[in-house]
Amino acid sequence: MNYIADLHVHSHYSRATSKASHLYGLAAWAAVKGIGVVGTGDFTHPGWFAHLHDCLEPAEPGLYRLRAEPGRDLASLLPHGLRPAVPLEAVRFVLSAEISSIYKRGGRVRKVHNLLYVPDLDSARRVNATLATLGNIAS
């Protein structure tokens, strides 16, 4: 199956991001843009991980969808008259995070960013537990 995807996304816990960068806002805007799969970003952040756990449910293998919430209208997150290119309920999420490794070499600061993708919340929990022993995962 073919997907249009945006796999490098950040939550509202990241610097310089919109407070509307929550799962519902990400899904609504993905639907407008015709994006069928969105990376969750930031699953290493404890607050965001809790949001992922509360709001997502398994869909297809390795993909999640928003839990149905009676009374929540995702279309209300969009400007009046803007129509989604794909159905809001068709948007899927893949669990993702970015790890920033910062170090010095040759008298200069170096930064390497690696993107992580995991198949399920339990795998994300294990990654988080390991990373928490190495650095501050809440930053």
PDB file of C-alpha atoms in Angstrom:
ATOM      1  CA  MET A   1       0.000   0.000   0.000  1.00  0.00           C
ATOM      2  CA  ASN A   2       1.228   3.509  -0.790  1.00  0.00           C
ATOM      3  CA  TYR A   3       1.092   6.336   1.734  1.00  0.00           C
ATOM      4  CA  ILE A   4       1.776  10.032   1.708  1.00  0.00           C
ATOM      5  CA  ALA A   5       3.583  10.574   4.998  1.00  0.00           C
ATOM      6  CA  ASP A   6       5.131  13.248   7.186  1.00  0.00           C
ATOM      7  CA  LEU A   7       7.487  11.370   9.471  1.00  0.00           C
ATOM      8  CA  HIS A   8       9.379  14.228  11.138  1.00  0.00           C
ATOM      9  CA  VAL A   9       6.933  16.040  13.394  1.00  0.00           C
ATOM     10  CA  HIS A  10       7.270  17.598  16.844  1.00  0.00           C
ATOM     11  CA  SER A  11       4.758  17.854  19.659  1.00  0.00           C
ATOM     12  CA  HIS A  12       3.883  20.978  21.589  1.00  0.00           C
ATOM     13  CA  TYR A  13       6.558  19.924  24.101  1.00  0.00           C
ATOM     14  CA  SER A  14       9.279  20.901  21.617  1.00  0.00           C
ATOM     15  CA  ARG A  15      10.663  24.393  21.349  1.00  0.00           C
ATOM     16  CA  ALA A  16       9.069  26.808  18.897  1.00  0.00           C
ATOM     17  CA  THR A  17       6.057  24.645  18.101  1.00  0.00           C
ATOM     18  CA  SER A  18       2.377  25.484  18.179  1.00  0.00           C
ATOM     19  CA  LYS A  19       0.342  24.673  21.278  1.00  0.00           C
ATOM     20  CA  ALA A  20      -2.055  23.089  18.756  1.00  0.00           C
ATOM     21  CA  SER A  21       0.591  20.468  17.932  1.00  0.00           C
ATOM     22  CA  HIS A  22      -1.396  17.799  19.725  1.00  0.00           C
ATOM     23  CA  LEU A  23      -2.563  14.595  18.070  1.00  0.00           C
ATOM     24  CA  TYR A  24      -5.961  15.989  17.121  1.00  0.00           C
ATOM     25  CA  GLY A  25      -4.470  19.088  15.498  1.00  0.00           C
ATOM     26  CA  LEU A  26      -1.824  17.024  13.707  1.00  0.00           C
ATOM     27  CA  ALA A  27      -4.505  14.667  12.359  1.00  0.00           C
ATOM     28  CA  ALA A  28      -6.772  17.491  11.228  1.00  0.00           C
ATOM     29  CA  TRP A  29      -4.040  19.319   9.326  1.00  0.00           C
ATOM     30  CA  ALA A  30      -2.651  16.072   7.885  1.00  0.00           C
ATOM     31  CA  ALA A  31      -6.111  15.331   6.478  1.00  0.00           C
ATOM     32  CA  VAL A  32      -6.238  18.788   4.859  1.00  0.00           C
ATOM     33  CA  LYS A  33      -2.853  18.208   3.232  1.00  0.00           C
ATOM     34  CA  GLY A  34      -3.739  14.698   2.049  1.00  0.00           C
ATOM     35  CA  ILE A  35      -1.217  13.085   4.408  1.00  0.00           C
ATOM     36  CA  GLY A  36      -2.242   9.585   5.441  1.00  0.00           C
ATOM     37  CA  VAL A  37       0.555   8.762   7.924  1.00  0.00           C
ATOM     38  CA  VAL A  38       2.049  11.160  10.472  1.00  0.00           C
ATOM     39  CA  GLY A  39       4.982  10.529  12.788  1.00  0.00           C
ATOM     40  CA  THR A  40       4.008  11.247  16.364  1.00  0.00           C
ATOM     41  CA  GLY A  41       7.363  12.803  17.164  1.00  0.00           C
ATOM     42  CA  ASP A  42       8.730  13.153  20.674  1.00  0.00           C
ATOM     43  CA  PHE A  43       7.560   9.812  22.103  1.00  0.00           C
ATOM     44  CA  THR A  44      10.528  10.059  24.472  1.00  0.00           C
ATOM     45  CA  HIS A  45       8.943  12.995  26.332  1.00  0.00           C
ATOM     46  CA  PRO A  46       6.991  11.673  29.353  1.00  0.00           C
ATOM     47  CA  GLY A  47       4.067  14.085  28.924  1.00  0.00           C
ATOM     48  CA  TRP A  48       3.754  13.401  25.216  1.00  0.00           C
ATOM     49  CA  PHE A  49       4.101   9.648  25.748  1.00  0.00           C
ATOM     50  CA  ALA A  50       1.160   9.819  28.169  1.00  0.00           C
ATOM     51  CA  HIS A  51      -0.853  11.724  25.517  1.00  0.00           C
ATOM     52  CA  LEU A  52       0.011   9.052  22.930  1.00  0.00           C
ATOM     53  CA  HIS A  53      -1.021   6.304  25.325  1.00  0.00           C
ATOM     54  CA  ASP A  54      -4.330   8.020  26.126  1.00  0.00           C
ATOM     55  CA  CYS A  55      -5.316   9.072  22.610  1.00  0.00           C
ATOM     56  CA  LEU A  56      -4.089   6.368  20.234  1.00  0.00           C
ATOM     57  CA  GLU A  57      -5.233   2.840  19.564  1.00  0.00           C
ATOM     58  CA  PRO A  58      -3.706   0.210  17.286  1.00  0.00           C
ATOM     59  CA  ALA A  59      -4.924   0.212  13.687  1.00  0.00           C
ATOM     60  CA  GLU A  60      -2.917  -1.714  11.116  1.00  0.00           C
ATOM     61  CA  PRO A  61       0.392  -3.358  12.180  1.00  0.00           C
ATOM     62  CA  GLY A  62       2.815  -0.604  13.225  1.00  0.00           C
ATOM     63  CA  LEU A  63       0.190   2.112  12.764  1.00  0.00           C
ATOM     64  CA  TYR A  64      -2.148   3.824  15.189  1.00  0.00           C
ATOM     65  CA  ARG A  65      -5.320   5.873  14.871  1.00  0.00           C
ATOM     66  CA  LEU A  66      -7.004   8.325  17.195  1.00  0.00           C
ATOM     67  CA  ARG A  67      -9.389   6.786  19.693  1.00  0.00           C
ATOM     68  CA  ALA A  68     -12.965   7.716  18.931  1.00  0.00           C
ATOM     69  CA  GLU A  69     -14.138  10.426  21.305  1.00  0.00           C
ATOM     70  CA  PRO A  70     -17.861  11.085  21.242  1.00  0.00           C
ATOM     71  CA  GLY A  71     -18.489  14.784  20.832  1.00  0.00           C
ATOM     72  CA  ARG A  72     -14.996  15.654  19.545  1.00  0.00           C
ATOM     73  CA  ASP A  73     -15.180  17.233  16.094  1.00  0.00           C
ATOM     74  CA  LEU A  74     -11.737  17.351  14.503  1.00  0.00           C
ATOM     75  CA  ALA A  75     -13.059  19.544  11.707  1.00  0.00           C
ATOM     76  CA  SER A  76     -13.647  22.265  14.320  1.00  0.00           C
ATOM     77  CA  LEU A  77      -9.855  22.566  14.637  1.00  0.00           C
ATOM     78  CA  LEU A  78      -9.690  23.877  11.076  1.00  0.00           C
ATOM     79  CA  PRO A  79     -10.574  27.318   9.717  1.00  0.00           C
ATOM     80  CA  HIS A  80     -14.186  27.592   8.568  1.00  0.00           C
ATOM     81  CA  GLY A  81     -14.710  26.224   5.062  1.00  0.00           C
ATOM     82  CA  LEU A  82     -11.411  24.329   4.857  1.00  0.00           C
ATOM     83  CA  ARG A  83     -12.095  20.774   3.780  1.00  0.00           C
ATOM     84  CA  PRO A  84      -9.905  17.724   4.391  1.00  0.00           C
ATOM     85  CA  ALA A  85      -8.425  16.013   1.324  1.00  0.00           C
ATOM     86  CA  VAL A  86      -8.597  12.651   3.117  1.00  0.00           C
ATOM     87  CA  PRO A  87     -11.107  11.540   5.760  1.00  0.00           C
ATOM     88  CA  LEU A  88      -9.964  12.537   9.244  1.00  0.00           C
ATOM     89  CA  GLU A  89     -10.564   9.020  10.537  1.00  0.00           C
ATOM     90  CA  ALA A  90      -8.227   7.635   7.852  1.00  0.00           C
ATOM     91  CA  VAL A  91      -5.144   9.424   9.229  1.00  0.00           C
ATOM     92  CA  ARG A  92      -2.688   7.026  10.857  1.00  0.00           C
ATOM     93  CA  PHE A  93       0.237   7.616  13.192  1.00  0.00           C
ATOM     94  CA  VAL A  94       3.600   5.896  13.438  1.00  0.00           C
ATOM     95  CA  LEU A  95       5.430   6.225  16.740  1.00  0.00           C
ATOM     96  CA  SER A  96       8.495   8.399  16.235  1.00  0.00           C
ATOM     97  CA  ALA A  97      11.046  10.458  18.128  1.00  0.00           C
ATOM     98  CA  GLU A  98      14.194  12.434  17.461  1.00  0.00           C
ATOM     99  CA  ILE A  99      17.354  11.928  19.459  1.00  0.00           C
ATOM    100  CA  SER A 100      19.800  14.821  19.541  1.00  0.00           C
ATOM    101  CA  SER A 101      23.384  13.853  20.329  1.00  0.00           C
ATOM    102  CA  ILE A 102      25.530  16.876  21.143  1.00  0.00           C
ATOM    103  CA  TYR A 103      29.266  16.532  21.661  1.00  0.00           C
ATOM    104  CA  LYS A 104      32.570  18.334  21.097  1.00  0.00           C
ATOM    105  CA  ARG A 105      35.243  17.246  18.633  1.00  0.00           C
ATOM    106  CA  GLY A 106      38.176  19.246  17.382  1.00  0.00           C
ATOM    107  CA  GLY A 107      37.187  22.205  19.546  1.00  0.00           C
ATOM    108  CA  ARG A 108      33.775  22.498  17.896  1.00  0.00           C
ATOM    109  CA  VAL A 109      30.301  21.547  19.047  1.00  0.00           C
ATOM    110  CA  ARG A 110      28.738  18.818  16.908  1.00  0.00           C
ATOM    111  CA  LYS A 111      25.057  17.893  16.761  1.00  0.00           C
ATOM    112  CA  VAL A 112      23.665  14.736  15.252  1.00  0.00           C
ATOM    113  CA  HIS A 113      19.915  14.169  15.064  1.00  0.00           C
ATOM    114  CA  ASN A 114      18.617  10.640  14.598  1.00  0.00           C
ATOM    115  CA  LEU A 115      15.009   9.725  13.959  1.00  0.00           C
ATOM    116  CA  LEU A 116      13.580   6.680  15.737  1.00  0.00           C
ATOM    117  CA  TYR A 117      10.539   4.666  14.719  1.00  0.00           C
ATOM    118  CA  VAL A 118       9.050   1.887  16.817  1.00  0.00           C
ATOM    119  CA  PRO A 119       6.183  -0.510  16.073  1.00  0.00           C
ATOM    120  CA  ASP A 120       4.237  -0.178  19.334  1.00  0.00           C
ATOM    121  CA  LEU A 121       3.898   1.662  22.630  1.00  0.00           C
ATOM    122  CA  ASP A 122       5.642  -1.099  24.572  1.00  0.00           C
ATOM    123  CA  SER A 123       8.726  -0.707  22.365  1.00  0.00           C
ATOM    124  CA  ALA A 124       8.598   3.062  22.909  1.00  0.00           C
ATOM    125  CA  ARG A 125       8.389   2.482  26.664  1.00  0.00           C
ATOM    126  CA  ARG A 126      11.517   0.289  26.534  1.00  0.00           C
ATOM    127  CA  VAL A 127      13.421   2.879  24.462  1.00  0.00           C
ATOM    128  CA  ASN A 128      12.392   5.575  26.939  1.00  0.00           C
ATOM    129  CA  ALA A 129      13.551   3.505  29.909  1.00  0.00           C
ATOM    130  CA  THR A 130      16.971   2.990  28.323  1.00  0.00           C
ATOM    131  CA  LEU A 131      17.360   6.626  27.246  1.00  0.00           C
ATOM    132  CA  ALA A 132      16.353   7.864  30.710  1.00  0.00           C
ATOM    133  CA  THR A 133      19.482   6.189  32.082  1.00  0.00           C
ATOM    134  CA  LEU A 134      21.627   8.160  29.601  1.00  0.00           C
ATOM    135  CA  GLY A 135      20.161  11.658  29.614  1.00  0.00           C
ATOM    136  CA  ASN A 136      17.219  13.948  30.243  1.00  0.00           C
ATOM    137  CA  ILE A 137      14.326  12.653  28.115  1.00  0.00           C
ATOM    138  CA  ALA A 138      11.972  15.391  29.337  1.00  0.00           C
ATOM    139  CA  SER A 139      13.951  18.151  27.611  1.00  0.00           C
TER     140      SER A 139
END
